[in-house]
Amino acid sequence: MAKIRSYLIASHFGPTALVTAVTFLLATQLWWEGPAYVIALGIFLGQLIVGWTNDLYDFRDDLKNNRIYKPLVSGALRPAELKRAIFIVLPIAIIVNLIGPLGLKAGSISIFGIGIGVAYNFYLKPTAFSPIPYALAFALLPATLVISTERTPPLWIIWAGALLGLSAHFANVLKDFKEDKAGGIESLPIRLGRIPSRLIAATFLIAATIVLNSANANTTILVIGIIAATLSIFAPRFILFKLLMLVALLDVVLLVNAAGELIGSRTI
């Protein structure tokens, strides 16, 4: 069990579980629970690969900064073990995505999303293009689920996903801004600076909330979301990420409800 726990921690289990849960909720709105479990499994396996490759890439920097909560740094896992896990899980992820309910077209897009995550980890993370993979991956996830139902994704779901992804990137960098800057990771938020990045993260989140509210109006969520995102611009570091995550979760509620009401479900 200790080894399994280490693999889960190395996958960045919090974000991995969140993306999987959102996928499942969206899939239950667009399909029903049976296919939703299979679709969520395929996304979960892909998230494992993205998280593991991220820890492999960050290993040297994590060692330098003595991040002993990382399994590779603590010695709970060896790089060779993580590489072996990636090569085992990758073909399973491809099969589940292509042969499962997503189908060949949507499944291929889902696999492309995994590739985007890996490309970010190894190539784009320390560059000015760092937000692009987040925008693409977050836009593609809900769009992929809609495509799997043989429907055309509405523009609002693509825009909302992209805006949420951009905000997630800036928020994630803000969480470890000092450490990343010291480590020479010159992503776009690092290049722009902490204060501009705070403003940008909040702006993208407010924009996503407005887009989702225009598709599925909920005044209470809209007001709370805008207030919380605005407060995040000035909030102390210890509650900054919590405020941004609160708005993101409210946006997920809007996204799931809008998908069910405006797109509808498919039964097989």
PDB file of C-alpha atoms in Angstrom:
ATOM      1  CA  MET A   1       0.000   0.000   0.000  1.00  0.00           C
ATOM      2  CA  ALA A   2       2.877   2.375   0.774  1.00  0.00           C
ATOM      3  CA  LYS A   3       4.215   1.926  -2.764  1.00  0.00           C
ATOM      4  CA  ILE A   4       0.792   2.557  -4.326  1.00  0.00           C
ATOM      5  CA  ARG A   5       0.442   5.691  -2.221  1.00  0.00           C
ATOM      6  CA  SER A   6       3.819   6.891  -3.498  1.00  0.00           C
ATOM      7  CA  TYR A   7       2.742   6.399  -7.109  1.00  0.00           C
ATOM      8  CA  LEU A   8      -0.438   8.371  -6.421  1.00  0.00           C
ATOM      9  CA  ILE A   9       1.479  11.205  -4.751  1.00  0.00           C
ATOM     10  CA  ALA A  10       3.890  11.306  -7.710  1.00  0.00           C
ATOM     11  CA  SER A  11       0.900  11.696 -10.034  1.00  0.00           C
ATOM     12  CA  HIS A  12      -0.027  14.975  -8.267  1.00  0.00           C
ATOM     13  CA  PHE A  13      -3.064  13.195  -6.910  1.00  0.00           C
ATOM     14  CA  GLY A  14      -5.084  16.284  -5.964  1.00  0.00           C
ATOM     15  CA  PRO A  15      -5.305  17.749  -9.490  1.00  0.00           C
ATOM     16  CA  THR A  16      -5.504  14.222 -10.973  1.00  0.00           C
ATOM     17  CA  ALA A  17      -8.493  13.332  -8.775  1.00  0.00           C
ATOM     18  CA  LEU A  18     -10.151  16.683  -9.483  1.00  0.00           C
ATOM     19  CA  VAL A  19      -9.843  16.362 -13.271  1.00  0.00           C
ATOM     20  CA  THR A  20     -11.111  12.770 -13.077  1.00  0.00           C
ATOM     21  CA  ALA A  21     -14.093  13.783 -10.920  1.00  0.00           C
ATOM     22  CA  VAL A  22     -15.027  16.663 -13.241  1.00  0.00           C
ATOM     23  CA  THR A  23     -14.761  14.304 -16.214  1.00  0.00           C
ATOM     24  CA  PHE A  24     -17.051  11.800 -14.516  1.00  0.00           C
ATOM     25  CA  LEU A  25     -19.637  14.471 -13.659  1.00  0.00           C
ATOM     26  CA  LEU A  26     -19.602  15.847 -17.213  1.00  0.00           C
ATOM     27  CA  ALA A  27     -19.794  12.350 -18.685  1.00  0.00           C
ATOM     28  CA  THR A  28     -22.840  11.490 -16.559  1.00  0.00           C
ATOM     29  CA  GLN A  29     -24.541  14.591 -17.989  1.00  0.00           C
ATOM     30  CA  LEU A  30     -23.597  13.803 -21.591  1.00  0.00           C
ATOM     31  CA  TRP A  31     -23.861  10.002 -21.356  1.00  0.00           C
ATOM     32  CA  TRP A  32     -24.929   8.073 -18.286  1.00  0.00           C
ATOM     33  CA  GLU A  33     -23.101   6.440 -15.374  1.00  0.00           C
ATOM     34  CA  GLY A  34     -21.979   3.251 -17.150  1.00  0.00           C
ATOM     35  CA  PRO A  35     -19.918   4.887 -19.920  1.00  0.00           C
ATOM     36  CA  ALA A  36     -18.969   7.706 -17.522  1.00  0.00           C
ATOM     37  CA  TYR A  37     -16.911   5.309 -15.389  1.00  0.00           C
ATOM     38  CA  VAL A  38     -14.964   4.078 -18.433  1.00  0.00           C
ATOM     39  CA  ILE A  39     -14.419   7.602 -19.766  1.00  0.00           C
ATOM     40  CA  ALA A  40     -13.230   8.799 -16.345  1.00  0.00           C
ATOM     41  CA  LEU A  41     -10.856   5.825 -16.123  1.00  0.00           C
ATOM     42  CA  GLY A  42      -9.244   6.749 -19.443  1.00  0.00           C
ATOM     43  CA  ILE A  43      -8.774  10.357 -18.316  1.00  0.00           C
ATOM     44  CA  PHE A  44      -7.433   9.194 -14.938  1.00  0.00           C
ATOM     45  CA  LEU A  45      -4.796   7.018 -16.614  1.00  0.00           C
ATOM     46  CA  GLY A  46      -3.784   9.938 -18.802  1.00  0.00           C
ATOM     47  CA  GLN A  47      -3.483  12.200 -15.776  1.00  0.00           C
ATOM     48  CA  LEU A  48      -1.233   9.630 -14.098  1.00  0.00           C
ATOM     49  CA  ILE A  49       1.138   9.806 -17.062  1.00  0.00           C
ATOM     50  CA  VAL A  50       1.151  13.614 -17.076  1.00  0.00           C
ATOM     51  CA  GLY A  51       1.797  13.776 -13.329  1.00  0.00           C
ATOM     52  CA  TRP A  52       4.527  11.137 -13.377  1.00  0.00           C
ATOM     53  CA  THR A  53       6.396  12.743 -16.267  1.00  0.00           C
ATOM     54  CA  ASN A  54       6.175  16.055 -14.407  1.00  0.00           C
ATOM     55  CA  ASP A  55       7.855  14.542 -11.346  1.00  0.00           C
ATOM     56  CA  LEU A  56      10.536  12.950 -13.524  1.00  0.00           C
ATOM     57  CA  TYR A  57      11.320  16.265 -15.182  1.00  0.00           C
ATOM     58  CA  ASP A  58      11.335  18.146 -11.861  1.00  0.00           C
ATOM     59  CA  PHE A  59      13.453  15.538 -10.049  1.00  0.00           C
ATOM     60  CA  ARG A  60      16.729  17.476 -10.085  1.00  0.00           C
ATOM     61  CA  ASP A  61      15.061  20.729  -9.068  1.00  0.00           C
ATOM     62  CA  ASP A  62      13.123  18.934  -6.323  1.00  0.00           C
ATOM     63  CA  LEU A  63      16.369  17.431  -5.013  1.00  0.00           C
ATOM     64  CA  LYS A  64      18.041  20.837  -5.007  1.00  0.00           C
ATOM     65  CA  ASN A  65      15.157  22.330  -3.036  1.00  0.00           C
ATOM     66  CA  ASN A  66      14.908  19.297  -0.726  1.00  0.00           C
ATOM     67  CA  ARG A  67      11.224  18.668  -1.469  1.00  0.00           C
ATOM     68  CA  ILE A  68      11.094  15.502   0.595  1.00  0.00           C
ATOM     69  CA  TYR A  69       7.314  15.245   0.184  1.00  0.00           C
ATOM     70  CA  LYS A  70       8.027  14.139  -3.395  1.00  0.00           C
ATOM     71  CA  PRO A  71       8.424  10.312  -3.572  1.00  0.00           C
ATOM     72  CA  LEU A  72      11.462  10.510  -5.864  1.00  0.00           C
ATOM     73  CA  VAL A  73      13.234  12.830  -3.434  1.00  0.00           C
ATOM     74  CA  SER A  74      12.296  10.879  -0.308  1.00  0.00           C
ATOM     75  CA  GLY A  75      13.416   7.635  -1.932  1.00  0.00           C
ATOM     76  CA  ALA A  76       9.977   6.052  -1.748  1.00  0.00           C
ATOM     77  CA  LEU A  77      10.210   5.669  -5.537  1.00  0.00           C
ATOM     78  CA  ARG A  78      13.140   5.406  -7.906  1.00  0.00           C
ATOM     79  CA  PRO A  79      13.125   7.134 -11.318  1.00  0.00           C
ATOM     80  CA  ALA A  80      13.380   3.726 -12.997  1.00  0.00           C
ATOM     81  CA  GLU A  81      10.211   2.578 -11.217  1.00  0.00           C
ATOM     82  CA  LEU A  82       8.312   5.665 -12.331  1.00  0.00           C
ATOM     83  CA  LYS A  83       9.503   5.243 -15.919  1.00  0.00           C
ATOM     84  CA  ARG A  84       8.402   1.599 -15.872  1.00  0.00           C
ATOM     85  CA  ALA A  85       4.966   2.612 -14.565  1.00  0.00           C
ATOM     86  CA  ILE A  86       4.600   5.126 -17.406  1.00  0.00           C
ATOM     87  CA  PHE A  87       5.416   2.512 -20.052  1.00  0.00           C
ATOM     88  CA  ILE A  88       2.908   0.105 -18.475  1.00  0.00           C
ATOM     89  CA  VAL A  89       0.050   2.600 -18.092  1.00  0.00           C
ATOM     90  CA  LEU A  90       0.466   4.401 -21.440  1.00  0.00           C
ATOM     91  CA  PRO A  91      -0.752   1.558 -23.715  1.00  0.00           C
ATOM     92  CA  ILE A  92      -3.638   0.865 -21.322  1.00  0.00           C
ATOM     93  CA  ALA A  93      -4.627   4.538 -21.456  1.00  0.00           C
ATOM     94  CA  ILE A  94      -4.520   4.491 -25.262  1.00  0.00           C
ATOM     95  CA  ILE A  95      -6.689   1.358 -25.447  1.00  0.00           C
ATOM     96  CA  VAL A  96      -9.276   2.613 -22.936  1.00  0.00           C
ATOM     97  CA  ASN A  97      -9.559   5.982 -24.678  1.00  0.00           C
ATOM     98  CA  LEU A  98      -9.799   4.587 -28.219  1.00  0.00           C
ATOM     99  CA  ILE A  99     -11.938   1.503 -27.634  1.00  0.00           C
ATOM    100  CA  GLY A 100     -14.115   2.880 -24.832  1.00  0.00           C
ATOM    101  CA  PRO A 101     -17.218   5.096 -25.158  1.00  0.00           C
ATOM    102  CA  LEU A 102     -15.184   8.048 -26.439  1.00  0.00           C
ATOM    103  CA  GLY A 103     -14.644   6.298 -29.760  1.00  0.00           C
ATOM    104  CA  LEU A 104     -11.796   6.778 -32.214  1.00  0.00           C
ATOM    105  CA  LYS A 105     -12.298  10.489 -32.912  1.00  0.00           C
ATOM    106  CA  ALA A 106     -12.821  11.732 -29.352  1.00  0.00           C
ATOM    107  CA  GLY A 107     -10.427   9.111 -27.994  1.00  0.00           C
ATOM    108  CA  SER A 108      -7.679  10.376 -30.281  1.00  0.00           C
ATOM    109  CA  ILE A 109      -8.281  13.919 -29.048  1.00  0.00           C
ATOM    110  CA  SER A 110      -8.059  12.677 -25.472  1.00  0.00           C
ATOM    111  CA  ILE A 111      -4.722  10.994 -26.213  1.00  0.00           C
ATOM    112  CA  PHE A 112      -3.562  14.222 -27.861  1.00  0.00           C
ATOM    113  CA  GLY A 113      -4.419  15.921 -24.554  1.00  0.00           C
ATOM    114  CA  ILE A 114      -2.048  13.539 -22.761  1.00  0.00           C
ATOM    115  CA  GLY A 115       0.638  14.483 -25.272  1.00  0.00           C
ATOM    116  CA  ILE A 116       0.027  18.173 -24.584  1.00  0.00           C
ATOM    117  CA  GLY A 117       0.577  17.583 -20.866  1.00  0.00           C
ATOM    118  CA  VAL A 118       3.818  15.686 -21.462  1.00  0.00           C
ATOM    119  CA  ALA A 119       5.027  18.349 -23.908  1.00  0.00           C
ATOM    120  CA  TYR A 120       4.404  20.991 -21.246  1.00  0.00           C
ATOM    121  CA  ASN A 121       6.421  19.023 -18.686  1.00  0.00           C
ATOM    122  CA  PHE A 122       9.474  18.471 -20.889  1.00  0.00           C
ATOM    123  CA  TYR A 123       9.509  21.410 -23.280  1.00  0.00           C
ATOM    124  CA  LEU A 124       7.111  24.298 -22.635  1.00  0.00           C
ATOM    125  CA  LYS A 125       7.092  24.672 -18.838  1.00  0.00           C
ATOM    126  CA  PRO A 126      10.179  26.937 -18.668  1.00  0.00           C
ATOM    127  CA  THR A 127       9.186  29.073 -21.674  1.00  0.00           C
ATOM    128  CA  ALA A 128       6.978  32.043 -22.468  1.00  0.00           C
ATOM    129  CA  PHE A 129       4.580  29.592 -24.151  1.00  0.00           C
ATOM    130  CA  SER A 130       3.786  27.827 -20.865  1.00  0.00           C
ATOM    131  CA  PRO A 131       0.074  28.838 -20.746  1.00  0.00           C
ATOM    132  CA  ILE A 132      -0.716  27.323 -24.153  1.00  0.00           C
ATOM    133  CA  PRO A 133      -0.809  23.642 -23.080  1.00  0.00           C
ATOM    134  CA  TYR A 134      -3.108  24.498 -20.172  1.00  0.00           C
ATOM    135  CA  ALA A 135      -5.507  26.419 -22.410  1.00  0.00           C
ATOM    136  CA  LEU A 136      -5.554  23.626 -24.998  1.00  0.00           C
ATOM    137  CA  ALA A 137      -5.896  20.769 -22.507  1.00  0.00           C
ATOM    138  CA  PHE A 138      -8.695  22.399 -20.503  1.00  0.00           C
ATOM    139  CA  ALA A 139     -10.579  23.374 -23.668  1.00  0.00           C
ATOM    140  CA  LEU A 140     -10.191  19.919 -25.205  1.00  0.00           C
ATOM    141  CA  LEU A 141     -11.456  17.950 -22.205  1.00  0.00           C
ATOM    142  CA  PRO A 142     -15.121  19.068 -22.252  1.00  0.00           C
ATOM    143  CA  ALA A 143     -15.037  19.360 -26.048  1.00  0.00           C
ATOM    144  CA  THR A 144     -13.862  15.746 -26.293  1.00  0.00           C
ATOM    145  CA  LEU A 145     -16.781  14.535 -24.188  1.00  0.00           C
ATOM    146  CA  VAL A 146     -19.259  16.425 -26.376  1.00  0.00           C
ATOM    147  CA  ILE A 147     -17.651  15.058 -29.556  1.00  0.00           C
ATOM    148  CA  SER A 148     -17.972  11.530 -28.155  1.00  0.00           C
ATOM    149  CA  THR A 149     -21.760  11.980 -28.204  1.00  0.00           C
ATOM    150  CA  GLU A 150     -21.553  12.832 -31.930  1.00  0.00           C
ATOM    151  CA  ARG A 151     -22.395  16.467 -31.305  1.00  0.00           C
ATOM    152  CA  THR A 152     -20.465  19.641 -32.100  1.00  0.00           C
ATOM    153  CA  PRO A 153     -19.001  21.336 -29.005  1.00  0.00           C
ATOM    154  CA  PRO A 154     -20.549  24.792 -28.484  1.00  0.00           C
ATOM    155  CA  LEU A 155     -18.108  27.691 -28.484  1.00  0.00           C
ATOM    156  CA  TRP A 156     -18.921  28.609 -24.890  1.00  0.00           C
ATOM    157  CA  ILE A 157     -17.662  25.266 -23.590  1.00  0.00           C
ATOM    158  CA  ILE A 158     -14.369  25.643 -25.490  1.00  0.00           C
ATOM    159  CA  TRP A 159     -13.853  29.243 -24.366  1.00  0.00           C
ATOM    160  CA  ALA A 160     -14.743  28.440 -20.762  1.00  0.00           C
ATOM    161  CA  GLY A 161     -12.358  25.500 -20.704  1.00  0.00           C
ATOM    162  CA  ALA A 162      -9.507  27.539 -22.198  1.00  0.00           C
ATOM    163  CA  LEU A 163     -10.030  30.398 -19.757  1.00  0.00           C
ATOM    164  CA  LEU A 164     -10.138  28.007 -16.810  1.00  0.00           C
ATOM    165  CA  GLY A 165      -6.918  26.399 -18.037  1.00  0.00           C
ATOM    166  CA  LEU A 166      -5.137  29.735 -18.359  1.00  0.00           C
ATOM    167  CA  SER A 167      -6.237  30.735 -14.874  1.00  0.00           C
ATOM    168  CA  ALA A 168      -5.179  27.347 -13.486  1.00  0.00           C
ATOM    169  CA  HIS A 169      -1.690  27.798 -14.940  1.00  0.00           C
ATOM    170  CA  PHE A 170      -1.161  31.240 -13.446  1.00  0.00           C
ATOM    171  CA  ALA A 171      -2.651  30.143 -10.098  1.00  0.00           C
ATOM    172  CA  ASN A 172      -0.445  27.048 -10.003  1.00  0.00           C
ATOM    173  CA  VAL A 173       2.699  29.076 -10.659  1.00  0.00           C
ATOM    174  CA  LEU A 174       1.684  31.648  -8.037  1.00  0.00           C
ATOM    175  CA  LYS A 175       1.500  28.841  -5.481  1.00  0.00           C
ATOM    176  CA  ASP A 176       5.210  28.075  -5.962  1.00  0.00           C
ATOM    177  CA  PHE A 177       6.309  31.389  -7.458  1.00  0.00           C
ATOM    178  CA  LYS A 178       9.384  31.974  -5.264  1.00  0.00           C
ATOM    179  CA  GLU A 179      10.661  28.402  -5.644  1.00  0.00           C
ATOM    180  CA  ASP A 180      10.126  28.283  -9.412  1.00  0.00           C
ATOM    181  CA  LYS A 181      11.839  31.633  -9.926  1.00  0.00           C
ATOM    182  CA  ALA A 182      14.821  30.538  -7.843  1.00  0.00           C
ATOM    183  CA  GLY A 183      14.965  27.326  -9.876  1.00  0.00           C
ATOM    184  CA  GLY A 184      15.244  29.260 -13.141  1.00  0.00           C
ATOM    185  CA  ILE A 185      11.867  28.082 -14.488  1.00  0.00           C
ATOM    186  CA  GLU A 186      11.064  31.077 -16.668  1.00  0.00           C
ATOM    187  CA  SER A 187       7.433  30.348 -17.467  1.00  0.00           C
ATOM    188  CA  LEU A 188       5.287  33.258 -18.642  1.00  0.00           C
ATOM    189  CA  PRO A 189       3.917  34.035 -15.135  1.00  0.00           C
ATOM    190  CA  ILE A 190       7.476  34.163 -13.762  1.00  0.00           C
ATOM    191  CA  ARG A 191       8.533  36.497 -16.577  1.00  0.00           C
ATOM    192  CA  LEU A 192       5.557  38.802 -15.999  1.00  0.00           C
ATOM    193  CA  GLY A 193       5.959  38.943 -12.222  1.00  0.00           C
ATOM    194  CA  ARG A 194       3.855  38.025  -9.197  1.00  0.00           C
ATOM    195  CA  ILE A 195       1.456  40.988  -9.138  1.00  0.00           C
ATOM    196  CA  PRO A 196       0.615  40.930 -12.868  1.00  0.00           C
ATOM    197  CA  SER A 197       0.158  37.152 -12.639  1.00  0.00           C
ATOM    198  CA  ARG A 198      -2.292  37.542  -9.758  1.00  0.00           C
ATOM    199  CA  LEU A 199      -4.296  40.015 -11.825  1.00  0.00           C
ATOM    200  CA  ILE A 200      -4.211  37.789 -14.908  1.00  0.00           C
ATOM    201  CA  ALA A 201      -5.268  34.657 -12.982  1.00  0.00           C
ATOM    202  CA  ALA A 202      -8.238  36.498 -11.472  1.00  0.00           C
ATOM    203  CA  THR A 203      -9.193  38.097 -14.809  1.00  0.00           C
ATOM    204  CA  PHE A 204      -9.232  34.778 -16.661  1.00  0.00           C
ATOM    205  CA  LEU A 205     -11.279  33.202 -13.870  1.00  0.00           C
ATOM    206  CA  ILE A 206     -13.819  36.032 -13.900  1.00  0.00           C
ATOM    207  CA  ALA A 207     -14.040  35.763 -17.693  1.00  0.00           C
ATOM    208  CA  ALA A 208     -14.659  32.001 -17.466  1.00  0.00           C
ATOM    209  CA  THR A 209     -17.364  32.581 -14.856  1.00  0.00           C
ATOM    210  CA  ILE A 210     -19.078  35.153 -17.068  1.00  0.00           C
ATOM    211  CA  VAL A 211     -18.933  32.865 -20.126  1.00  0.00           C
ATOM    212  CA  LEU A 212     -20.402  29.937 -18.179  1.00  0.00           C
ATOM    213  CA  ASN A 213     -23.045  32.157 -16.601  1.00  0.00           C
ATOM    214  CA  SER A 214     -24.091  33.366 -20.046  1.00  0.00           C
ATOM    215  CA  ALA A 215     -24.671  29.725 -21.003  1.00  0.00           C
ATOM    216  CA  ASN A 216     -26.367  28.732 -17.746  1.00  0.00           C
ATOM    217  CA  ALA A 217     -27.357  31.737 -15.636  1.00  0.00           C
ATOM    218  CA  ASN A 218     -26.880  31.520 -11.873  1.00  0.00           C
ATOM    219  CA  THR A 219     -26.684  34.965 -10.284  1.00  0.00           C
ATOM    220  CA  THR A 220     -25.546  33.683  -6.882  1.00  0.00           C
ATOM    221  CA  ILE A 221     -22.592  31.762  -8.288  1.00  0.00           C
ATOM    222  CA  LEU A 222     -21.748  34.651 -10.630  1.00  0.00           C
ATOM    223  CA  VAL A 223     -21.606  37.193  -7.795  1.00  0.00           C
ATOM    224  CA  ILE A 224     -19.672  34.922  -5.406  1.00  0.00           C
ATOM    225  CA  GLY A 225     -17.256  33.957  -8.166  1.00  0.00           C
ATOM    226  CA  ILE A 226     -16.506  37.533  -9.212  1.00  0.00           C
ATOM    227  CA  ILE A 227     -16.073  38.707  -5.609  1.00  0.00           C
ATOM    228  CA  ALA A 228     -13.786  35.782  -4.668  1.00  0.00           C
ATOM    229  CA  ALA A 229     -11.687  36.166  -7.821  1.00  0.00           C
ATOM    230  CA  THR A 230     -11.349  39.912  -7.233  1.00  0.00           C
ATOM    231  CA  LEU A 231     -10.314  39.370  -3.603  1.00  0.00           C
ATOM    232  CA  SER A 232      -7.600  36.967  -4.792  1.00  0.00           C
ATOM    233  CA  ILE A 233      -5.766  39.903  -6.377  1.00  0.00           C
ATOM    234  CA  PHE A 234      -5.077  41.361  -2.936  1.00  0.00           C
ATOM    235  CA  ALA A 235      -5.308  38.246  -0.738  1.00  0.00           C
ATOM    236  CA  PRO A 236      -2.367  37.010   1.360  1.00  0.00           C
ATOM    237  CA  ARG A 237      -0.499  34.111  -0.193  1.00  0.00           C
ATOM    238  CA  PHE A 238      -1.881  31.535   2.258  1.00  0.00           C
ATOM    239  CA  ILE A 239      -5.491  32.043   1.078  1.00  0.00           C
ATOM    240  CA  LEU A 240      -4.805  33.105  -2.514  1.00  0.00           C
ATOM    241  CA  PHE A 241      -4.899  29.604  -3.960  1.00  0.00           C
ATOM    242  CA  LYS A 242      -7.977  28.706  -1.869  1.00  0.00           C
ATOM    243  CA  LEU A 243      -9.929  31.662  -3.258  1.00  0.00           C
ATOM    244  CA  LEU A 244      -8.988  30.805  -6.827  1.00  0.00           C
ATOM    245  CA  MET A 245      -9.938  27.155  -6.284  1.00  0.00           C
ATOM    246  CA  LEU A 246     -13.299  28.224  -4.815  1.00  0.00           C
ATOM    247  CA  VAL A 247     -14.123  30.126  -8.003  1.00  0.00           C
ATOM    248  CA  ALA A 248     -12.882  27.242 -10.143  1.00  0.00           C
ATOM    249  CA  LEU A 249     -15.171  24.810  -8.306  1.00  0.00           C
ATOM    250  CA  LEU A 250     -18.129  27.177  -8.737  1.00  0.00           C
ATOM    251  CA  ASP A 251     -17.318  27.308 -12.450  1.00  0.00           C
ATOM    252  CA  VAL A 252     -17.272  23.511 -12.572  1.00  0.00           C
ATOM    253  CA  VAL A 253     -20.812  23.509 -11.139  1.00  0.00           C
ATOM    254  CA  LEU A 254     -21.899  25.916 -13.882  1.00  0.00           C
ATOM    255  CA  LEU A 255     -20.116  23.844 -16.531  1.00  0.00           C
ATOM    256  CA  VAL A 256     -21.671  20.532 -15.491  1.00  0.00           C
ATOM    257  CA  ASN A 257     -25.176  21.977 -15.190  1.00  0.00           C
ATOM    258  CA  ALA A 258     -24.920  23.790 -18.511  1.00  0.00           C
ATOM    259  CA  ALA A 259     -23.666  20.664 -20.283  1.00  0.00           C
ATOM    260  CA  GLY A 260     -26.630  18.658 -19.048  1.00  0.00           C
ATOM    261  CA  GLU A 261     -29.261  21.303 -19.767  1.00  0.00           C
ATOM    262  CA  LEU A 262     -27.986  22.738 -23.051  1.00  0.00           C
ATOM    263  CA  ILE A 263     -26.406  19.682 -24.677  1.00  0.00           C
ATOM    264  CA  GLY A 264     -28.295  16.808 -23.104  1.00  0.00           C
ATOM    265  CA  SER A 265     -27.460  13.161 -22.586  1.00  0.00           C
ATOM    266  CA  ARG A 266     -26.889  10.276 -24.902  1.00  0.00           C
ATOM    267  CA  THR A 267     -28.061   6.763 -24.055  1.00  0.00           C
ATOM    268  CA  ILE A 268     -26.853   3.544 -25.616  1.00  0.00           C
TER     269      ILE A 268
END
